[in-house]
Coordinates of N, CA, C and O in Angstrom, one line a residue:
M1 N 0.8 -1.2 0.0 CA 0.0 0.0 0.0 C 0.9 1.3 0.0 O 0.5 2.3 -0.6
R2 N 2.0 1.2 0.6 CA 2.9 2.4 0.7 C 3.3 2.8 -0.7 O 3.3 4.0 -1.0
S3 N 3.6 1.8 -1.7 CA 4.0 2.2 -3.0 C 2.9 2.9 -3.7 O 3.1 3.9 -4.5
L4 N 1.6 2.5 -3.5 CA 0.5 3.2 -4.1 C 0.4 4.7 -3.6 O 0.2 5.6 -4.4
R5 N 0.7 4.8 -2.3 CA 0.6 6.3 -1.7 C 1.8 7.0 -2.3 O 1.6 8.2 -2.6
V6 N 3.0 6.4 -2.4 CA 4.1 7.2 -3.0 C 3.8 7.6 -4.5 O 4.0 8.7 -4.9
R7 N 3.3 6.6 -5.2 CA 3.0 6.8 -6.6 C 1.9 7.9 -6.8 O 2.0 8.8 -7.6
A8 N 0.8 7.8 -6.0 CA -0.2 8.8 -6.1 C 0.3 10.1 -5.6 O 0.0 11.1 -6.2
G9 N 1.1 10.1 -4.6 CA 1.7 11.4 -4.1 C 2.6 12.1 -5.1 O 2.5 13.3 -5.3
A10 N 3.4 11.3 -5.8 CA 4.2 11.9 -6.9 C 3.4 12.5 -8.0 O 3.6 13.6 -8.5
A11 N 2.4 11.7 -8.4 CA 1.5 12.2 -9.5 C 0.7 13.5 -9.0 O 0.7 14.5 -9.7
L12 N 0.3 13.4 -7.8 CA -0.5 14.6 -7.3 C 0.4 15.8 -7.0 O 0.0 16.9 -7.2
L13 N 1.6 15.6 -6.6 CA 2.6 16.7 -6.4 C 2.7 17.4 -7.8 O 2.7 18.6 -7.9
C14 N 2.9 16.6 -8.8 CA 3.0 17.3 -10.2 C 1.7 17.9 -10.6 O 1.8 19.0 -11.1
L15 N 0.6 17.3 -10.3 CA -0.7 18.0 -10.6 C -0.8 19.2 -9.7 O -1.2 20.3 -10.3
A16 N -0.4 19.2 -8.5 CA -0.5 20.4 -7.6 C 0.4 21.5 -8.1 O 0.1 22.6 -8.1
A17 N 1.6 21.0 -8.5 CA 2.6 22.0 -9.0 C 2.0 22.7 -10.3 O 2.1 23.9 -10.5
S18 N 1.4 21.9 -11.2 CA 0.8 22.4 -12.3 C -0.3 23.4 -12.0 O -0.4 24.5 -12.5
A19 N -1.1 23.0 -11.0 CA -2.3 23.9 -10.7 C -1.8 25.2 -10.1 O -2.4 26.2 -10.4
T20 N -0.7 25.1 -9.3 CA -0.2 26.3 -8.7 C 0.3 27.3 -9.9 O 0.1 28.5 -9.8
L21 N 1.0 26.7 -10.8 CA 1.6 27.5 -11.9 C 0.7 27.9 -13.0 O 0.9 28.8 -13.7
V22 N -0.4 27.2 -13.1 CA -1.4 27.6 -14.1 C -1.9 29.0 -13.9 O -2.0 29.8 -14.8
S23 N -2.1 29.3 -12.6 CA -2.5 30.7 -12.3 C -1.5 31.7 -12.7 O -1.8 32.9 -12.9
C24 N -0.2 31.3 -12.7 CA 0.8 32.2 -13.0 C 0.8 32.6 -14.5 O 1.1 33.7 -14.9
G25 N 0.6 31.6 -15.3 CA 0.7 31.8 -16.7 C -0.5 32.1 -17.5 O -0.4 32.5 -18.7
G26 N -1.6 32.2 -16.9 CA -2.8 32.6 -17.6 C -3.1 31.6 -18.7 O -3.2 31.9 -19.8
S27 N -3.2 30.3 -18.3 CA -3.5 29.3 -19.3 C -4.7 29.5 -20.1 O -5.7 30.1 -19.7
D28 N -4.6 29.2 -21.4 CA -5.8 29.4 -22.3 C -6.8 28.2 -22.0 O -7.8 28.2 -22.6
D29 N -6.5 27.4 -21.0 CA -7.5 26.4 -20.7 C -8.2 26.7 -19.4 O -8.8 25.9 -18.7
T30 N -8.3 28.1 -19.1 CA -9.0 28.5 -18.0 C -10.4 29.0 -18.4 O -10.5 29.9 -19.3
A31 N -11.4 28.5 -17.8 CA -12.8 28.9 -18.1 C -13.1 30.2 -17.4 O -12.4 30.7 -16.5
A32 N -14.3 30.8 -17.8 CA -14.6 32.2 -17.2 C -14.9 32.1 -15.7 O -14.6 33.1 -15.1
D33 N -15.3 30.9 -15.2 CA -15.4 30.8 -13.7 C -14.2 30.5 -13.0 O -14.2 30.3 -11.8
G34 N -13.0 30.5 -13.7 CA -11.8 30.2 -13.0 C -11.4 28.7 -13.0 O -10.3 28.4 -12.5
T35 N -12.2 27.9 -13.5 CA -11.9 26.4 -13.6 C -10.7 26.2 -14.6 O -10.8 26.8 -15.7
V36 N -9.8 25.4 -14.3 CA -8.7 25.1 -15.1 C -8.7 23.7 -15.5 O -9.0 22.8 -14.7
T37 N -8.4 23.4 -16.8 CA -8.3 22.0 -17.3 C -6.8 21.7 -17.6 O -6.2 22.4 -18.3
L38 N -6.3 20.7 -16.9 CA -4.9 20.3 -17.2 C -4.9 19.1 -18.1 O -5.7 18.1 -17.8
D39 N -4.1 19.0 -19.1 CA -3.9 17.8 -19.9 C -2.8 16.9 -19.4 O -1.8 17.4 -19.1
Y40 N -3.2 15.7 -19.1 CA -2.3 14.7 -18.5 C -2.2 13.5 -19.5 O -3.2 12.9 -19.8
W41 N -1.0 13.3 -19.9 CA -0.8 12.2 -20.9 C -0.1 11.0 -20.3 O 0.9 11.2 -19.5
L42 N -0.4 9.8 -20.7 CA 0.3 8.6 -20.3 C 0.1 7.6 -21.5 O -0.7 7.8 -22.4
W43 N 1.0 6.5 -21.5 CA 0.9 5.6 -22.5 C 0.4 4.2 -22.1 O -0.1 3.4 -22.9
D44 N 0.2 3.9 -20.8 CA -0.1 2.6 -20.4 C -1.6 2.4 -20.2 O -2.1 3.0 -19.1
D45 N -2.3 1.7 -21.1 CA -3.7 1.6 -21.0 C -4.1 0.8 -19.7 O -5.2 1.0 -19.2
R46 N -3.2 -0.1 -19.2 CA -3.6 -0.8 -18.0 C -3.6 0.0 -16.8 O -4.2 -0.3 -15.9
Q47 N -2.9 1.1 -16.8 CA -2.9 2.0 -15.7 C -3.9 3.2 -15.8 O -4.1 3.9 -14.8
L48 N -4.5 3.3 -16.9 CA -5.5 4.4 -17.1 C -6.6 4.4 -16.1 O -6.8 5.5 -15.6
P49 N -7.2 3.3 -15.7 CA -8.3 3.4 -14.7 C -7.8 3.9 -13.4 O -8.5 4.7 -12.7
A50 N -6.6 3.6 -12.9 CA -6.0 4.1 -11.7 C -5.8 5.6 -11.8 O -6.0 6.3 -10.8
Y51 N -5.3 6.1 -12.9 CA -5.0 7.5 -13.1 C -6.4 8.2 -13.2 O -6.4 9.3 -12.6
E52 N -7.4 7.6 -13.7 CA -8.7 8.3 -13.8 C -9.2 8.4 -12.4 O -9.8 9.4 -12.0
D53 N -9.1 7.4 -11.6 CA -9.5 7.4 -10.2 C -8.8 8.5 -9.4 O -9.4 9.2 -8.6
C54 N -7.5 8.6 -9.6 CA -6.7 9.5 -8.9 C -7.1 11.0 -9.3 O -7.2 11.8 -8.5
A55 N -7.3 11.2 -10.6 CA -7.7 12.5 -11.2 C -9.1 12.9 -10.5 O -9.3 14.0 -10.2
A56 N -10.0 11.9 -10.5 CA -11.3 12.2 -9.9 C -11.2 12.6 -8.4 O -11.9 13.6 -8.0
A57 N -10.4 11.9 -7.7 CA -10.2 12.2 -6.3 C -9.5 13.6 -6.1 O -9.9 14.4 -5.3
F58 N -8.6 13.9 -7.0 CA -7.9 15.2 -7.0 C -8.9 16.3 -7.3 O -8.9 17.3 -6.6
H59 N -9.8 16.1 -8.3 CA -10.8 17.1 -8.7 C -11.8 17.3 -7.6 O -12.3 18.4 -7.3
E60 N -12.1 16.2 -6.9 CA -13.0 16.3 -5.7 C -12.5 17.3 -4.7 O -13.2 18.1 -4.1
D61 N -11.2 17.2 -4.4 CA -10.5 18.1 -3.4 C -10.2 19.4 -4.0 O -10.0 20.3 -3.2
N62 N -10.2 19.5 -5.3 CA -9.8 20.8 -6.0 C -10.8 21.0 -7.1 O -10.5 20.8 -8.3
P63 N -12.0 21.4 -6.8 CA -13.1 21.5 -7.8 C -12.8 22.5 -9.0 O -13.5 22.4 -10.0
K64 N -11.9 23.4 -8.8 CA -11.6 24.3 -9.9 C -10.5 23.8 -10.9 O -10.1 24.5 -11.8
I65 N -10.1 22.6 -10.6 CA -9.1 21.9 -11.5 C -9.6 20.6 -12.1 O -10.0 19.8 -11.3
K66 N -9.7 20.6 -13.3 CA -10.1 19.4 -14.0 C -8.9 18.7 -14.7 O -8.0 19.4 -15.2
I67 N -8.9 17.4 -14.7 CA -7.8 16.7 -15.3 C -8.3 16.0 -16.5 O -9.2 15.1 -16.4
K68 N -7.7 16.3 -17.7 CA -8.2 15.6 -18.9 C -7.0 14.6 -19.2 O -5.9 15.0 -19.5
I69 N -7.3 13.3 -19.1 CA -6.3 12.3 -19.3 C -6.3 11.8 -20.7 O -7.4 11.4 -21.2
T70 N -5.2 11.7 -21.4 CA -5.1 11.1 -22.7 C -4.2 10.0 -22.6 O -3.0 10.2 -22.2
Q71 N -4.6 8.8 -23.1 CA -3.7 7.6 -23.2 C -3.5 7.3 -24.6 O -4.4 7.3 -25.4
T72 N -2.2 7.1 -24.9 CA -1.8 6.8 -26.3 C -0.8 5.7 -26.3 O 0.0 5.6 -25.4
A73 N -0.8 4.8 -27.3 CA 0.1 3.7 -27.4 C 1.5 4.2 -27.4 O 1.8 5.3 -27.9
W74 N 2.4 3.4 -26.9 CA 3.8 3.7 -26.7 C 4.4 4.4 -27.9 O 5.0 5.5 -27.7
L75 N 4.5 3.8 -29.0 CA 5.2 4.4 -30.2 C 4.6 5.7 -30.6 O 5.3 6.7 -30.9
Q76 N 3.3 5.8 -30.6 CA 2.7 7.1 -31.0 C 2.8 8.2 -29.9 O 2.9 9.4 -30.2
Y77 N 2.9 7.7 -28.7 CA 3.0 8.6 -27.5 C 4.2 9.6 -27.7 O 4.1 10.8 -27.6
W78 N 5.4 9.0 -27.9 CA 6.6 9.8 -27.9 C 6.6 10.7 -29.2 O 7.1 11.8 -29.2
Q79 N 6.2 10.2 -30.3 CA 6.0 11.0 -31.5 C 5.1 12.1 -31.4 O 5.4 13.3 -31.7
N80 N 3.9 11.8 -30.8 CA 2.9 12.9 -30.5 C 3.5 13.9 -29.5 O 3.3 15.1 -29.7
L81 N 4.1 13.4 -28.5 CA 4.7 14.4 -27.5 C 5.7 15.3 -28.1 O 5.7 16.5 -27.9
T82 N 6.6 14.7 -28.9 CA 7.6 15.6 -29.6 C 7.0 16.6 -30.5 O 7.3 17.8 -30.4
T83 N 6.0 16.2 -31.3 CA 5.3 17.1 -32.1 C 4.6 18.2 -31.3 O 4.7 19.4 -31.7
Q84 N 4.0 17.9 -30.2 CA 3.3 18.8 -29.4 C 4.3 19.8 -28.7 O 4.0 21.0 -28.6
L85 N 5.4 19.3 -28.3 CA 6.5 20.1 -27.7 C 7.0 21.2 -28.7 O 7.1 22.4 -28.4
V86 N 7.2 20.7 -29.9 CA 7.8 21.6 -31.0 C 6.7 22.7 -31.3 O 7.1 23.8 -31.5
S87 N 5.5 22.3 -31.3 CA 4.4 23.3 -31.7 C 4.0 24.1 -30.6 O 3.2 25.1 -30.8
G88 N 4.5 23.9 -29.3 CA 4.1 24.7 -28.2 C 2.8 24.3 -27.6 O 2.2 25.1 -26.8
E89 N 2.3 23.1 -27.9 CA 1.0 22.6 -27.5 C 1.1 21.4 -26.6 O 0.2 20.5 -26.6
A90 N 2.2 21.2 -26.0 CA 2.5 20.0 -25.1 C 1.4 20.0 -24.0 O 0.8 20.9 -23.6
P91 N 1.2 18.7 -23.5 CA 0.3 18.5 -22.3 C 0.9 19.3 -21.1 O 2.2 19.4 -21.1
D92 N 0.1 19.6 -20.2 CA 0.6 20.2 -19.0 C 1.4 19.3 -18.2 O 2.3 19.7 -17.5
V93 N 1.0 18.0 -18.1 CA 1.7 17.0 -17.3 C 1.7 15.7 -18.2 O 0.8 15.4 -18.9
W94 N 2.9 15.0 -18.2 CA 2.9 13.8 -18.9 C 3.8 12.8 -18.1 O 4.6 13.2 -17.4
V95 N 3.6 11.5 -18.4 CA 4.4 10.5 -17.9 C 5.7 10.4 -18.7 O 5.6 10.2 -19.9
N96 N 6.8 10.6 -18.1 CA 8.1 10.7 -18.7 C 8.9 9.5 -18.4 O 8.5 8.6 -17.6
Q97 N 10.1 9.4 -19.0 CA 11.0 8.3 -18.7 C 12.4 8.8 -18.6 O 12.7 9.8 -19.2
T98 N 13.2 8.2 -17.8 CA 14.6 8.8 -17.5 C 15.4 8.9 -18.8 O 16.3 9.7 -18.9
T99 N 15.1 8.1 -19.8 CA 15.9 8.2 -21.0 C 15.5 9.4 -21.8 O 16.4 9.9 -22.6
Y100 N 14.4 9.9 -21.6 CA 13.9 11.2 -22.4 C 14.1 12.4 -21.5 O 14.2 13.5 -22.1
S101 N 14.1 12.3 -20.2 CA 14.1 13.5 -19.4 C 15.2 14.5 -19.6 O 15.0 15.6 -19.6
P102 N 16.5 14.0 -19.8 CA 17.5 15.0 -20.0 C 17.3 15.9 -21.2 O 17.6 17.1 -21.2
T103 N 16.8 15.3 -22.2 CA 16.6 16.1 -23.5 C 15.5 17.2 -23.2 O 15.7 18.4 -23.6
Y104 N 14.4 16.8 -22.5 CA 13.4 17.8 -22.2 C 13.9 18.9 -21.1 O 13.6 20.1 -21.2
A105 N 14.7 18.5 -20.2 CA 15.3 19.4 -19.2 C 16.2 20.3 -19.9 O 16.1 21.6 -19.6
T106 N 17.1 19.8 -20.7 CA 18.1 20.7 -21.4 C 17.4 21.7 -22.4 O 17.8 22.8 -22.4
G107 N 16.2 21.3 -22.9 CA 15.5 22.1 -23.8 C 14.6 23.1 -23.1 O 13.9 23.9 -23.7
G108 N 14.6 23.1 -21.7 CA 13.8 24.0 -21.0 C 12.3 23.7 -21.1 O 11.5 24.6 -20.9
Q109 N 11.9 22.5 -21.4 CA 10.5 22.1 -21.7 C 9.8 21.5 -20.4 O 8.6 21.3 -20.5
I110 N 10.5 21.3 -19.3 CA 9.9 20.8 -18.2 C 10.2 21.6 -17.0 O 11.2 22.3 -17.0
L111 N 9.4 21.5 -16.0 CA 9.4 22.4 -14.8 C 10.4 21.7 -13.7 O 10.3 20.5 -13.5
D112 N 11.2 22.6 -13.1 CA 12.0 22.2 -11.9 C 11.0 22.0 -10.7 O 10.4 23.0 -10.3
L113 N 10.9 20.8 -10.3 CA 10.0 20.5 -9.1 C 10.6 20.7 -7.8 O 9.9 20.7 -6.7
Q114 N 11.9 20.9 -7.7 CA 12.6 21.0 -6.4 C 12.1 22.0 -5.5 O 11.9 21.8 -4.3
P115 N 11.8 23.2 -6.0 CA 11.3 24.2 -5.1 C 9.9 23.8 -4.5 O 9.6 24.1 -3.3
L116 N 9.2 23.1 -5.2 CA 7.8 22.6 -4.7 C 8.0 21.4 -3.8 O 7.3 21.3 -2.8
V117 N 9.0 20.6 -4.0 CA 9.3 19.5 -3.1 C 9.8 20.1 -1.8 O 9.3 19.6 -0.7
E118 N 10.6 21.1 -1.8 CA 11.1 21.8 -0.6 C 9.9 22.5 0.1 O 9.7 22.4 1.3
R119 N 9.1 23.3 -0.7 CA 8.0 24.0 -0.1 C 7.0 23.1 0.7 O 6.5 23.5 1.7
D120 N 6.7 22.0 0.0 CA 5.7 21.1 0.6 C 6.3 20.0 1.4 O 5.6 19.1 1.9
D121 N 7.6 20.1 1.7 CA 8.3 19.2 2.6 C 8.0 17.7 2.2 O 7.6 16.9 3.0
V122 N 8.2 17.4 0.9 CA 7.9 16.1 0.4 C 9.0 15.2 0.9 O 10.2 15.4 0.8
D123 N 8.6 14.1 1.5 CA 9.4 13.1 2.1 C 9.9 12.1 1.0 O 9.1 11.2 0.6
L124 N 11.1 12.3 0.6 CA 11.6 11.4 -0.5 C 12.2 10.0 0.1 O 12.6 9.1 -0.7
S125 N 12.1 9.8 1.4 CA 12.5 8.6 2.0 C 11.7 7.4 1.7 O 12.0 6.2 1.9
G126 N 10.5 7.7 1.1 CA 9.6 6.6 0.7 C 10.1 5.8 -0.5 O 9.6 4.8 -0.8
Y127 N 11.1 6.4 -1.2 CA 11.7 5.7 -2.3 C 12.9 4.9 -1.9 O 13.6 5.4 -1.0
Q128 N 13.2 3.9 -2.6 CA 14.4 3.1 -2.3 C 15.6 4.0 -2.7 O 15.5 4.8 -3.7
P129 N 16.7 3.9 -2.1 CA 17.9 4.8 -2.4 C 18.3 4.7 -3.8 O 18.2 3.6 -4.4
G130 N 18.6 5.8 -4.4 CA 19.0 5.9 -5.8 C 17.8 6.1 -6.8 O 18.1 6.4 -7.9
L131 N 16.6 6.0 -6.4 CA 15.5 6.1 -7.4 C 15.1 7.5 -7.8 O 14.6 7.7 -8.9
T132 N 15.4 8.5 -6.9 CA 15.0 9.8 -7.3 C 16.1 10.6 -8.0 O 15.8 11.6 -8.6
E133 N 17.4 10.1 -7.9 CA 18.5 10.8 -8.5 C 18.4 11.0 -10.0 O 18.9 12.0 -10.5
P134 N 18.0 10.0 -10.8 CA 17.9 10.1 -12.2 C 17.1 11.3 -12.7 O 17.3 11.8 -13.8
W135 N 16.2 11.8 -11.8 CA 15.4 12.9 -12.2 C 16.0 14.3 -11.9 O 15.4 15.3 -12.1
V136 N 17.2 14.3 -11.3 CA 17.9 15.5 -11.0 C 19.0 15.8 -12.0 O 19.8 15.0 -12.4
K137 N 19.0 17.1 -12.5 CA 20.0 17.5 -13.4 C 20.4 18.9 -13.0 O 19.6 19.8 -12.9
D138 N 21.7 19.1 -12.8 CA 22.2 20.4 -12.5 C 21.5 21.0 -11.3 O 21.2 22.2 -11.2
G139 N 21.2 20.1 -10.3 CA 20.6 20.6 -9.0 C 19.1 20.8 -9.2 O 18.5 21.3 -8.2
K140 N 18.5 20.6 -10.3 CA 17.1 20.8 -10.5 C 16.4 19.4 -10.6 O 16.9 18.5 -11.2
R141 N 15.2 19.3 -10.0 CA 14.5 18.0 -9.9 C 13.4 18.1 -11.0 O 12.5 19.0 -10.9
Y142 N 13.5 17.2 -12.0 CA 12.5 17.3 -13.1 C 11.5 16.2 -13.0 O 10.7 16.0 -14.0
G143 N 11.4 15.5 -11.9 CA 10.4 14.5 -11.8 C 10.6 13.7 -10.5 O 11.7 13.8 -9.9
L144 N 9.7 12.8 -10.2 CA 9.8 11.8 -9.2 C 9.3 10.5 -9.7 O 8.4 10.5 -10.5
P145 N 9.9 9.4 -9.3 CA 9.4 8.0 -9.7 C 7.9 7.9 -9.3 O 7.5 8.4 -8.3
R146 N 7.2 7.1 -10.1 CA 5.8 6.8 -9.8 C 5.7 5.9 -8.6 O 4.7 5.8 -8.0
T147 N 6.8 5.0 -8.4 CA 6.7 4.1 -7.3 C 8.0 4.1 -6.6 O 9.0 4.7 -7.0
G148 N 8.0 3.5 -5.4 CA 9.2 3.5 -4.6 C 10.1 2.2 -4.8 O 11.0 2.0 -4.1
T149 N 9.7 1.5 -5.9 CA 10.5 0.2 -6.1 C 11.0 0.2 -7.5 O 10.5 0.9 -8.4
P150 N 12.1 -0.4 -7.7 CA 13.0 -0.4 -9.0 C 12.2 -0.8 -10.2 O 12.5 -0.3 -11.3
W151 N 11.2 -1.7 -10.2 CA 10.6 -2.2 -11.3 C 9.8 -1.2 -12.2 O 9.7 -1.4 -13.3
R152 N 9.4 0.0 -11.6 CA 8.8 1.0 -12.4 C 9.6 2.3 -12.1 O 8.9 3.4 -12.2
W153 N 10.8 2.3 -11.8 CA 11.5 3.5 -11.4 C 11.8 4.5 -12.5 O 12.0 5.6 -12.2
S154 N 11.7 4.1 -13.7 CA 12.2 4.9 -14.8 C 11.1 5.8 -15.3 O 11.4 6.6 -16.3
T155 N 9.9 5.8 -14.9 CA 8.9 6.7 -15.4 C 8.3 7.6 -14.2 O 8.3 7.2 -13.1
T156 N 7.9 8.7 -14.7 CA 7.3 9.7 -13.7 C 6.4 10.7 -14.4 O 6.6 11.0 -15.6
P157 N 5.4 11.3 -13.7 CA 4.8 12.4 -14.3 C 5.7 13.6 -14.3 O 6.5 13.9 -13.5
T158 N 5.7 14.3 -15.5 CA 6.5 15.5 -15.7 C 5.7 16.7 -16.0 O 4.7 16.6 -16.8
C159 N 6.0 17.8 -15.4 CA 5.3 19.0 -15.6 C 5.9 19.8 -16.8 O 7.1 20.1 -16.8
S160 N 5.1 20.1 -17.7 CA 5.5 20.8 -18.9 C 5.6 22.3 -18.7 O 5.0 22.9 -17.7
R161 N 6.3 23.0 -19.5 CA 6.4 24.5 -19.5 C 5.6 25.0 -20.7 O 5.8 26.0 -21.3
S162 N 4.5 24.3 -21.1 CA 3.7 24.6 -22.2 C 2.8 25.8 -22.0 O 3.2 26.7 -21.2
R163 N 1.7 25.8 -22.6 CA 0.9 27.0 -22.5 C 0.4 27.4 -21.2 O -0.1 28.5 -21.0
A164 N 0.5 26.5 -20.2 CA -0.1 26.8 -18.9 C 0.8 27.9 -18.1 O 0.3 28.4 -17.2
W165 N 2.0 28.0 -18.4 CA 2.9 29.0 -17.8 C 4.1 29.4 -18.6 O 4.4 28.7 -19.6
T166 N 4.7 30.4 -18.2 CA 5.9 30.9 -18.9 C 7.0 31.2 -17.9 O 6.7 31.4 -16.7
R167 N 8.2 31.3 -18.3 CA 9.3 31.7 -17.4 C 9.1 33.1 -16.8 O 9.4 33.3 -15.7
T168 N 8.7 34.0 -17.7 CA 8.6 35.4 -17.2 C 7.5 35.6 -16.2 O 7.7 36.2 -15.2
T169 N 6.4 35.0 -16.4 CA 5.2 35.2 -15.5 C 5.4 34.4 -14.2 O 4.8 34.8 -13.1
C170 N 6.1 33.3 -14.2 CA 6.2 32.5 -13.1 C 7.6 32.7 -12.4 O 7.9 32.2 -11.3
G171 N 8.5 33.5 -13.0 CA 9.7 33.8 -12.4 C 10.7 32.6 -12.3 O 11.5 32.6 -11.4
T172 N 10.6 31.7 -13.2 CA 11.6 30.5 -13.2 C 12.4 30.5 -14.4 O 12.1 31.1 -15.4

């Protein structure tokens, strides 16, 4: 059960980070009543129901934030993501992998979560030693593992720097 809490916590940290920063950037996904819709992408159709449940629970606690989940098959996922990043229409949050993360970090396309980890006093001890380090580059944390165990350590929700925020309005 602990790994489920860690996984959900990592996903929700990223969602919370997105929600916090959406108000900074003036997302074009904000309705007149202030409701924000965040696009969340993943590739694993077997995990889609759990993500939908998590998003529903998050929305229940945060009624002004809606999560639109898009699931795409593995091969199309990375091609679609690259296309969306290049066009400036990337999802707000997506499930990333350690092999792709350095490219997105170097390109300035993902958000440094470290200030949010520190602000919210996120306890990283729930992860096995060494699992959080692949997500750190040049002192910035670009993700957290979805679980605390090695078998799924290489994937994580990643927060985009797409239309939901910009460096100048958020000061990052």
